[in-house]
Amino acid sequence: MSKLRLSAEIRQKYQAVIGLEVHVQLQVKSKIFATEAFTFGSEPNEHISVITLAHPGALPSINGACVQQALKMGLATHCHIPTATYFARKNYFYPDLPKGYQLSQAENPICQNGYLDVPMPDGGLHRIRIERIHLEEDAGKSIHDLDERDTLIDLNRAGAGLIELVTYPDLRSADEACAFMAEIRKLVRYLGVGDGNMEQGNLRCDANVSVMLKTATEYGTRVEVKNLNSINYLGKAINYEIERQIALIENGGEVRQSTRTWQVSTGTTQLMRDKETADDYRYFPEPDLQPLRISREQLAQLQEALPVLPAALYERYTQELGLSYLEAMALVEQASTARYFDALLEQKLEARVAYNWLMGPVKSYLNEHQLETEAFPVEPARLAALIRLVEGGKVSHNAARERLLPAMMLHAEAEPAHLARELNVLMESNTTAIAQAMEALMQEFPDEVARYRNGRKGLMGFFVGKIMKAFKGKANPKEVNQVVKSQLEAKN
Ligand code: ADP
Ligand code: MG
C-alpha cells in the first residue's frame, strides 16, 4: 500500500474541499425511457427493445415511477422542485451506449438547491447543500473477461433509471464525506428509492477533491475520482488524493483538472483522462420528449406519503431519549431496527432498557443468523413481556437471555411467563428463606462480618455470591442484595 509521507506540519497548512456526485440506481420495474423490464439476474440482452438499441425512429417516453422516485429524494432533501423540467442529450461514445448519447438533464433539473443535515461523530449536525438531483439513464455493461478475444456487451442495464445527486463543495474531510454518503444510503433505503447496495454498484459516487492553503480565499483546482463503490474506498481515495495534491503543490507542481480512478490493489488513484468540460458533451435539449410538468398536487401527495426519515429519528433519539450519537446511529441505520425499537417504546419500556435488549441479545441473534430485524421471530410485544419479567425481578437476565428468549423463538404462541415457569427459571421471591440463609452464613463467617463492619464493604459480594449459589440462581438478586446489606449493617 503506497503511502505518501507528509509531515503533520505541512498537512496542517492545507484545507481539503470536497464535493460528491452520487448515482442511485432507481428501484422500479422498467427502464426510464422504455417499457422493457429492468431486473437483475437475467440472461444477457434479455431486456432490450428498439428504444434501448437506438433503432432509427424509436421514440422514448418517460417512466412515471422514475419521476416519483426522484421527487421523493428531492422532497426528503428539501429541494426546490420546478413546475417543469427538461431532458437533454449528453453526447459521448461508449460501446455500451448504442445511441451515442445519454438521455440526461442539464438546465432546470427535476430537483434543485436542497440540503441534507448529516450527524457527525462530535454530535453536531453539518448541513451539506445539494446543488441538484437529475434523472438520467444508465449505460449497458462491457464485459472484458469472459471471452479471450472480444469484449462482450450486455444491454440489460442500458436505459435503466438513475438519479444523480450533486453536492456543493461543502465537505471538508474524508470523514465528513463518508458520513454524508452513509446518510444518503440510509435515505435511499428508507424512501425505497433504491436498494443502496454499493458493492453491486446500485449506489456509487464520484468524489471531487481539491486542496487550498488555509490562508487562501479561493478553492484549488479539483480532481474527480470516479466510481467509488464503498464508503471505505471513498474515504481512502479522498485521503490519498488530499495528500497527493499537497505533495504535488509542495514540490512546486500544479494540480490539473482531471479524472482519476481508485486502484484497490495499490491503494492509490490513477489518472484516467484530463477532465472534459460541459462543452465537450454538446448538451442539447432532447427533441423527442415533452417538458415534464410536475403538478403541485402530485408533490403534496408525495410529501404526505413520505415515511419518517432517519434525520427525524436521529433527532428524537438523541434529543428526547438522551441516546448518544453512536447509539442513535446504530438504531437508525436500518429502518426495521428503528421500527422495532419504537414498538418496544410503545410497550412502555424505558429507552435505555429497550436499547440494551435490542442491541444486545436481539442483535447478536440476528448477526449470528444473518437476518434483518424484520425477520426476528419474536414480536416486540412478546419481547417486552420478557423484558418486564427481568425488570420485575422474576427472571434473571442471564436465564432470560440464554433460555427464555431461545424458547420463545421456538414457541411463537406461548406466553413468556408460562414458558418461564415450564423452563423452571422463575426466581423465587422468598425474603424469609434468604434472610434465614444469611443468618446462617453470618454465624459461619464471623470474621468476614467483622471486617465488613470495619469498612471492607466489598465483602458484601462474598455473602451475595454464597446465597445466589445456594439458591441455584433462582433467588432474585435485588432481593438478595437488600437482605444481605440490611443484615450486615444491622446494629447488634
Ligand atoms: P461537472 O459537471 O463538470 O462535474 P460541477 O461544477 O457540476 O462540474 O461540479 C461537480 C462537483 O465538483 C460538485 O460536486 C461540486 O461540489 C464539486 N466541486 C466544484 N468545485 C470544487 C472544488 N474546487 N473542490 C472540490 N470540489 C469541487
Ligand atoms: Mg458532473
Coordinates of C-alpha atoms in Angstrom, one line a residue, residues 8-484:
A8 CA 1.9 16.9 10.1
E9 CA 3.1 20.4 9.9
I10 CA 2.7 20.6 6.1
R11 CA -0.6 18.8 6.1
Q12 CA -1.8 21.4 8.7
K13 CA -1.2 24.2 6.3
Y14 CA -3.9 23.0 3.9
Q15 CA -7.7 22.7 3.8
A16 CA -9.4 20.0 1.8
V17 CA -12.5 20.8 -0.1
I18 CA -14.8 18.0 -1.4
G19 CA -18.0 17.7 -3.4
L20 CA -19.7 14.5 -4.3
E21 CA -21.7 13.3 -7.3
V22 CA -23.8 10.4 -6.3
H23 CA -25.6 7.9 -8.6
V24 CA -28.5 5.9 -7.4
Q25 CA -30.0 3.0 -9.4
L26 CA -33.7 3.5 -9.1
Q27 CA -35.9 0.7 -7.7
V28 CA -38.5 0.5 -10.4
K29 CA -39.8 -2.3 -12.6
S30 CA -39.0 -1.0 -16.0
K31 CA -36.5 1.3 -17.7
I32 CA -36.7 5.0 -17.7
F33 CA -37.4 5.8 -21.3
A34 CA -38.6 2.3 -22.5
T35 CA -41.1 -0.2 -21.3
E36 CA -39.0 -3.4 -21.0
A37 CA -38.2 -4.8 -17.6
F38 CA -35.2 -3.8 -15.6
T39 CA -34.3 -6.7 -13.3
F40 CA -31.1 -8.4 -12.1
G41 CA -30.1 -12.0 -12.8
S42 CA -31.5 -12.3 -16.3
E43 CA -29.7 -13.7 -19.4
P44 CA -27.6 -11.1 -21.2
N45 CA -29.5 -8.9 -23.6
E46 CA -32.9 -10.4 -22.5
H47 CA -34.4 -7.0 -21.7
I48 CA -33.8 -4.8 -24.7
S49 CA -36.1 -3.0 -27.2
V50 CA -35.8 -0.8 -30.3
I51 CA -35.6 2.1 -27.9
T52 CA -32.6 0.7 -26.0
L53 CA -31.0 -0.4 -29.2
A54 CA -31.5 3.1 -30.7
H55 CA -33.2 1.9 -33.8
P56 CA -33.9 4.9 -36.1
G57 CA -37.3 6.5 -35.3
A58 CA -37.8 4.8 -32.0
L59 CA -39.2 7.2 -29.5
P60 CA -38.6 7.4 -25.8
S61 CA -41.3 8.1 -23.2
I62 CA -40.8 8.9 -19.6
N63 CA -41.5 6.3 -16.9
G64 CA -43.6 8.0 -14.2
A65 CA -42.2 5.7 -11.5
C66 CA -38.7 7.0 -12.0
V67 CA -40.0 10.6 -11.8
Q68 CA -41.7 9.7 -8.5
Q69 CA -38.5 8.3 -7.1
A70 CA -36.6 11.4 -8.0
L71 CA -39.2 13.6 -6.5
K72 CA -39.2 11.6 -3.2
M73 CA -35.5 12.1 -2.9
G74 CA -35.8 15.8 -3.7
L75 CA -38.5 16.3 -1.1
A76 CA -36.5 14.4 1.5
T77 CA -33.6 16.7 0.8
H78 CA -35.6 20.0 0.9
C79 CA -35.0 20.7 -2.8
H80 CA -36.9 23.2 -4.9
I81 CA -38.9 21.4 -7.5
P82 CA -39.7 23.4 -10.6
T83 CA -43.2 23.1 -12.3
A84 CA -41.5 21.9 -15.5
T85 CA -38.2 20.1 -16.0
Y86 CA -36.4 19.2 -19.3
F87 CA -34.3 16.4 -20.7
A88 CA -31.1 16.8 -22.7
R89 CA -28.8 14.7 -24.7
K90 CA -25.3 14.3 -23.4
N91 CA -23.2 13.2 -26.3
Y92 CA -20.3 10.8 -25.9
F93 CA -19.2 7.5 -27.2
Y94 CA -19.3 4.3 -25.2
P95 CA -19.6 0.8 -26.8
D96 CA -22.4 0.0 -24.4
L97 CA -24.3 3.2 -25.2
P98 CA -26.0 2.4 -28.5
K99 CA -27.5 5.9 -29.0
G100 CA -24.2 7.6 -28.8
Y101 CA -25.7 9.9 -26.2
Q102 CA -27.1 9.6 -22.8
L103 CA -30.5 11.0 -22.0
S104 CA -30.0 13.2 -19.0
Q105 CA -30.8 16.6 -17.7
A106 CA -28.8 19.8 -18.0
E107 CA -30.7 23.0 -17.5
N108 CA -33.5 23.1 -15.0
P109 CA -33.2 19.6 -13.4
I110 CA -36.1 18.0 -11.5
C111 CA -34.7 18.9 -8.0
Q112 CA -32.6 22.0 -7.2
N113 CA -30.9 23.6 -4.2
G114 CA -31.6 21.3 -1.3
Y115 CA -29.6 20.2 1.7
L116 CA -29.0 17.3 4.0
D117 CA -28.2 17.6 7.7
V118 CA -25.6 15.0 8.5
P119 CA -25.0 13.8 12.0
M120 CA -21.3 13.9 12.8
P121 CA -19.4 11.9 15.5
D122 CA -19.0 15.1 17.6
G123 CA -22.8 15.0 17.9
G124 CA -23.4 18.1 15.8
L125 CA -25.3 18.3 12.5
H126 CA -23.5 19.6 9.4
R127 CA -25.7 21.0 6.7
I128 CA -24.4 19.9 3.3
R129 CA -26.0 21.7 0.4
I130 CA -27.3 19.8 -2.6
E131 CA -26.9 21.6 -5.9
R132 CA -29.2 19.4 -8.0
I133 CA -30.7 16.0 -8.4
H134 CA -31.4 15.0 -12.0
L135 CA -32.8 12.0 -13.8
E136 CA -30.8 10.1 -16.4
E137 CA -30.3 6.7 -18.0
D138 CA -27.6 4.1 -17.3
A139 CA -25.4 2.6 -19.9
G140 CA -25.0 -1.2 -20.6
K141 CA -22.2 -3.3 -19.4
S142 CA -19.0 -4.2 -21.3
I143 CA -17.6 -7.5 -20.2
H144 CA -13.9 -7.9 -20.9
D145 CA -13.1 -11.1 -19.1
L146 CA -15.5 -13.7 -20.4
D147 CA -14.1 -14.1 -23.9
E148 CA -10.5 -14.5 -24.9
R149 CA -10.6 -12.1 -27.8
D150 CA -13.7 -10.0 -27.7
T151 CA -15.4 -7.6 -25.3
L152 CA -19.0 -8.8 -24.8
I153 CA -21.8 -6.3 -24.3
D154 CA -24.9 -6.8 -22.2
L155 CA -27.5 -4.1 -22.7
N156 CA -29.9 -5.2 -20.0
R157 CA -28.8 -2.3 -17.9
A158 CA -28.8 0.2 -20.7
G159 CA -31.6 2.7 -20.2
A160 CA -32.1 1.8 -16.5
G161 CA -33.2 4.8 -14.5
L162 CA -30.7 6.7 -12.3
I163 CA -30.7 9.8 -10.3
E164 CA -27.5 11.8 -10.0
L165 CA -27.3 14.0 -6.9
V166 CA -24.6 16.7 -6.9
T167 CA -23.5 18.4 -3.7
Y168 CA -21.9 21.8 -3.4
P169 CA -18.3 21.7 -2.4
D170 CA -19.3 21.8 1.3
L171 CA -17.4 18.8 2.7
R172 CA -14.1 19.3 4.4
S173 CA -12.7 15.9 5.1
A174 CA -12.9 12.3 4.2
D175 CA -14.8 11.5 7.4
E176 CA -17.4 14.1 6.5
A177 CA -17.7 12.8 3.0
C178 CA -18.2 9.2 4.4
A179 CA -20.8 10.4 6.9
F180 CA -22.7 12.2 4.1
M181 CA -22.6 9.1 1.9
A182 CA -23.8 6.9 4.8
E183 CA -26.7 9.3 5.3
I184 CA -27.6 9.2 1.6
R185 CA -27.5 5.4 1.6
K186 CA -29.9 5.4 4.6
L187 CA -32.2 7.9 3.0
V188 CA -32.3 6.0 -0.3
R189 CA -33.3 2.8 1.7
Y190 CA -35.8 4.5 3.9
L191 CA -37.5 6.1 0.9
G192 CA -37.4 2.9 -1.1
V193 CA -35.7 4.9 -3.9
G194 CA -33.0 2.3 -4.4
D195 CA -31.5 -0.7 -2.5
G196 CA -28.4 1.3 -1.7
N197 CA -26.2 -1.7 -2.4
M198 CA -22.8 -0.1 -3.1
E199 CA -20.9 -3.3 -3.8
Q200 CA -23.2 -4.1 -6.7
G201 CA -22.9 -0.5 -7.9
N202 CA -26.5 0.3 -7.3
L203 CA -25.3 3.3 -5.3
R204 CA -21.9 4.8 -6.3
C205 CA -20.2 8.1 -6.2
D206 CA -17.5 10.3 -7.7
A207 CA -15.5 12.4 -5.3
N208 CA -14.3 15.8 -6.4
V209 CA -11.3 16.8 -4.3
S210 CA -9.2 19.9 -4.1
V211 CA -6.8 21.4 -1.5
M212 CA -6.1 25.1 -0.7
L213 CA -3.8 26.8 1.7
K214 CA -5.8 27.7 4.8
T215 CA -4.9 31.3 4.2
A216 CA -6.2 31.2 0.6
T217 CA -9.6 32.7 -0.3
E218 CA -10.3 30.6 -3.4
Y219 CA -10.7 26.9 -3.8
G220 CA -8.0 25.0 -5.5
T221 CA -8.4 23.0 -8.8
R222 CA -10.4 19.8 -8.3
V223 CA -9.7 16.3 -9.3
E224 CA -12.6 13.9 -9.8
V225 CA -12.2 10.3 -8.6
K226 CA -14.7 8.2 -10.4
N227 CA -17.0 5.3 -9.4
L228 CA -16.3 4.6 -5.8
N229 CA -18.4 1.7 -4.7
S230 CA -17.9 1.5 -1.0
I231 CA -17.7 4.1 1.8
N232 CA -14.4 2.6 2.8
Y233 CA -12.9 3.3 -0.6
L234 CA -14.5 6.7 -0.7
G235 CA -12.6 7.7 2.5
K236 CA -9.3 6.1 1.4
A237 CA -9.5 7.7 -2.1
I238 CA -10.1 11.1 -0.7
N239 CA -7.3 10.9 1.9
Y240 CA -4.9 9.7 -0.7
E241 CA -5.9 12.4 -3.1
I242 CA -5.6 15.1 -0.5
E243 CA -2.0 14.0 0.3
R244 CA -1.1 13.6 -3.3
Q245 CA -2.2 17.1 -4.2
I246 CA -0.5 18.7 -1.2
A247 CA 2.8 16.9 -2.1
L248 CA 2.5 18.0 -5.7
I249 CA 2.0 21.6 -4.7
E250 CA 4.7 21.5 -2.1
N251 CA 7.1 20.2 -4.8
G252 CA 6.3 23.2 -7.0
G253 CA 3.8 21.4 -9.2
E254 CA 0.3 22.3 -10.1
V255 CA -3.0 20.3 -9.9
R256 CA -4.6 19.9 -13.3
Q257 CA -8.4 19.4 -13.5
S258 CA -8.6 15.7 -14.4
T259 CA -10.4 12.5 -13.8
R260 CA -8.8 9.6 -11.8
T261 CA -9.8 6.1 -10.7
W262 CA -9.3 4.4 -7.4
Q263 CA -7.0 1.4 -7.6
V264 CA -8.0 -1.0 -4.9
S265 CA -4.8 -3.1 -5.3
T266 CA -2.4 -0.3 -4.7
G267 CA -4.5 2.0 -2.6
T268 CA -3.8 4.9 -4.9
T269 CA -5.6 7.0 -7.5
Q270 CA -4.5 6.9 -11.1
L271 CA -5.0 9.3 -14.0
M272 CA -7.8 8.3 -16.4
R273 CA -8.1 11.4 -18.5
D274 CA -7.9 15.2 -18.4
K275 CA -11.4 16.4 -17.4
E276 CA -13.8 17.2 -20.1
T277 CA -15.9 20.3 -19.6
A278 CA -19.7 20.5 -20.1
D279 CA -18.9 21.9 -23.6
D280 CA -17.3 18.7 -24.7
Y281 CA -20.6 16.9 -24.2
R282 CA -22.5 19.2 -26.6
Y283 CA -25.6 19.0 -24.4
F284 CA -28.7 19.9 -26.3
P285 CA -32.4 19.6 -25.5
E286 CA -34.0 16.2 -26.2
P287 CA -36.4 16.9 -29.1
D288 CA -38.4 13.7 -28.6
L289 CA -39.5 14.3 -25.1
Q290 CA -42.0 17.0 -23.9
P291 CA -41.1 19.1 -21.0
L292 CA -42.1 17.2 -17.9
R293 CA -44.7 19.0 -15.9
I294 CA -44.8 18.5 -12.1
S295 CA -48.1 19.4 -10.5
R296 CA -48.2 20.8 -7.0
E297 CA -50.9 18.2 -6.2
Q298 CA -48.6 15.3 -7.1
L299 CA -45.9 16.9 -4.9
A300 CA -48.2 17.4 -2.0
Q301 CA -49.3 13.7 -2.2
L302 CA -45.7 12.5 -2.3
Q303 CA -44.8 14.7 0.6
E304 CA -47.7 13.3 2.6
A305 CA -46.7 9.8 1.9
L306 CA -43.0 10.2 2.9
P307 CA -42.0 7.8 5.7
V308 CA -40.4 9.0 8.9
L309 CA -36.9 9.8 7.8
P310 CA -33.6 8.9 9.5
A311 CA -32.8 12.5 10.4
A312 CA -36.1 12.9 12.4
L313 CA -35.5 9.6 14.2
Y314 CA -31.9 10.6 15.0
E315 CA -33.1 13.8 16.4
R316 CA -35.7 12.2 18.6
Y317 CA -33.4 9.5 19.9
T318 CA -30.6 11.9 20.8
Q319 CA -32.7 14.9 21.9
E320 CA -35.7 13.3 23.6
L321 CA -34.4 10.0 24.7
G322 CA -30.9 11.1 25.5
L323 CA -29.2 8.4 23.5
S324 CA -25.6 9.0 22.3
Y325 CA -24.5 9.7 18.7
L326 CA -23.3 6.1 18.3
E327 CA -26.4 4.6 19.9
A328 CA -28.8 6.6 17.8
M329 CA -26.9 5.9 14.7
A330 CA -26.9 2.2 15.4
L331 CA -30.7 2.2 15.8
V332 CA -31.4 4.4 12.7
E333 CA -29.0 2.5 10.4
Q334 CA -31.9 0.3 9.3
A335 CA -35.5 1.3 9.2
S336 CA -36.6 -2.1 10.5
T337 CA -34.4 -1.7 13.6
A338 CA -35.8 1.7 14.4
R339 CA -39.3 0.4 13.9
Y340 CA -38.7 -2.4 16.3
F341 CA -37.2 -0.1 18.8
D342 CA -40.2 2.3 18.6
A343 CA -42.5 -0.7 19.0
L344 CA -40.7 -1.6 22.2
L345 CA -41.1 2.0 23.5
E346 CA -44.8 1.8 22.7
Q347 CA -44.9 -1.1 25.2
K348 CA -43.9 1.4 27.8
L349 CA -40.3 0.2 28.2
E350 CA -37.6 2.7 29.1
A351 CA -35.5 3.7 26.1
R352 CA -32.3 2.5 27.8
V353 CA -33.7 -0.9 28.7
A354 CA -35.2 -1.3 25.2
Y355 CA -31.9 -0.3 23.6
N356 CA -29.9 -2.7 25.6
W357 CA -32.1 -5.6 24.7
L358 CA -32.4 -4.8 21.1
M359 CA -28.7 -4.1 20.6
G360 CA -27.6 -6.9 22.9
P361 CA -29.4 -10.3 22.7
V362 CA -31.6 -9.5 19.7
K363 CA -28.7 -8.1 17.6
S364 CA -26.4 -11.0 18.3
Y365 CA -29.1 -13.4 17.3
L366 CA -29.7 -11.5 14.1
N367 CA -26.0 -11.3 13.3
E368 CA -25.5 -15.0 14.0
H369 CA -28.3 -15.9 11.6
Q370 CA -27.5 -13.0 9.2
L371 CA -31.1 -11.7 9.4
E372 CA -32.6 -8.2 9.4
T373 CA -34.6 -7.1 12.3
E374 CA -37.8 -7.7 10.3
A375 CA -37.1 -11.4 10.4
F376 CA -36.6 -11.6 14.2
P377 CA -39.1 -14.3 15.2
V378 CA -40.2 -12.6 18.5
E379 CA -42.8 -9.8 18.2
P380 CA -42.0 -6.6 20.0
A381 CA -44.9 -7.1 22.4
R382 CA -43.6 -10.5 23.5
L383 CA -40.0 -9.3 23.8
A384 CA -41.4 -6.5 26.0
A385 CA -43.2 -9.2 28.2
L386 CA -39.9 -11.0 28.6
I387 CA -38.1 -7.8 29.5
R388 CA -40.8 -7.0 32.1
L389 CA -40.2 -10.4 33.7
V390 CA -36.5 -9.4 34.1
E391 CA -37.2 -5.9 35.2
G392 CA -39.7 -7.2 37.7
G393 CA -37.1 -9.5 39.2
K394 CA -39.0 -12.6 38.1
V395 CA -36.4 -14.0 35.8
S396 CA -32.6 -13.4 35.9
H397 CA -31.1 -11.5 33.0
N398 CA -29.0 -14.5 32.2
A399 CA -31.8 -17.0 32.2
A400 CA -33.9 -14.7 30.1
R401 CA -31.2 -14.3 27.5
E402 CA -29.9 -17.8 27.4
R403 CA -33.0 -19.9 27.9
L404 CA -36.3 -18.0 27.8
L405 CA -35.6 -16.0 24.6
P406 CA -34.5 -19.1 22.6
A407 CA -37.6 -20.9 23.8
M408 CA -39.8 -18.0 22.8
M409 CA -38.4 -18.2 19.3
L410 CA -39.4 -21.9 19.0
H411 CA -42.8 -21.4 20.6
A412 CA -44.3 -18.3 18.9
E413 CA -47.7 -18.7 20.7
A414 CA -46.6 -19.4 24.2
E415 CA -46.8 -16.7 26.9
P416 CA -43.3 -15.7 28.2
A417 CA -44.4 -16.1 31.8
H418 CA -45.8 -19.5 31.1
L419 CA -42.6 -20.6 29.3
A420 CA -40.5 -19.3 32.2
R421 CA -42.4 -21.5 34.6
E422 CA -42.0 -24.5 32.3
L423 CA -38.3 -23.9 32.0
N424 CA -38.1 -23.5 35.7
V425 CA -36.3 -20.2 35.5
L426 CA -38.8 -18.2 37.6
M427 CA -37.0 -16.7 40.6
E428 CA -38.4 -17.4 44.0
S429 CA -39.3 -14.4 45.9
N430 CA -38.7 -15.6 49.4
T431 CA -37.4 -13.0 51.7
T432 CA -37.7 -15.2 54.7
A433 CA -35.7 -18.1 53.2
I434 CA -33.0 -15.6 52.1
A435 CA -32.9 -14.0 55.5
Q436 CA -32.5 -17.4 57.2
A437 CA -29.7 -18.3 54.8
M438 CA -28.0 -15.0 55.6
E439 CA -28.3 -15.5 59.3
A440 CA -26.7 -19.0 59.0
L441 CA -23.9 -17.5 56.9
M442 CA -23.1 -14.8 59.4
Q443 CA -22.7 -17.4 62.1
E444 CA -20.5 -19.4 59.8
F445 CA -18.2 -16.5 58.8
P446 CA -18.0 -14.1 61.8
D447 CA -14.6 -12.7 60.7
E448 CA -16.0 -11.6 57.3
V449 CA -18.8 -9.9 59.1
A450 CA -16.5 -8.1 61.4
R451 CA -14.2 -7.0 58.6
Y452 CA -17.3 -5.7 56.7
R453 CA -18.3 -3.7 59.7
N454 CA -14.8 -2.3 59.8
G455 CA -15.2 -0.9 56.4
R456 CA -14.4 -3.7 53.9
K457 CA -17.7 -3.1 52.1
G458 CA -16.6 -5.2 49.2
L459 CA -17.2 -8.3 51.3
M460 CA -20.9 -7.9 50.7
G461 CA -20.3 -9.7 47.3
F462 CA -18.9 -12.7 49.2
F463 CA -22.3 -13.2 51.0
V464 CA -24.4 -12.4 48.0
G465 CA -22.5 -14.9 45.9
K466 CA -22.9 -17.6 48.5
I467 CA -26.6 -17.1 48.7
M468 CA -27.1 -17.0 44.9
K469 CA -25.2 -20.2 44.7
A470 CA -27.3 -21.8 47.4
F471 CA -30.5 -20.8 45.6
K472 CA -29.1 -22.0 42.3
G473 CA -29.5 -18.6 40.6
K474 CA -33.3 -18.6 41.3
A475 CA -33.1 -16.0 44.0
N476 CA -33.9 -12.5 42.9
P477 CA -30.5 -10.7 43.0
K478 CA -32.1 -7.4 44.0
E479 CA -33.8 -9.0 46.9
V480 CA -30.6 -10.8 48.0
N481 CA -28.7 -7.6 47.9
Q482 CA -31.2 -5.9 50.1
V483 CA -31.3 -8.7 52.7
V484 CA -27.5 -9.1 52.8

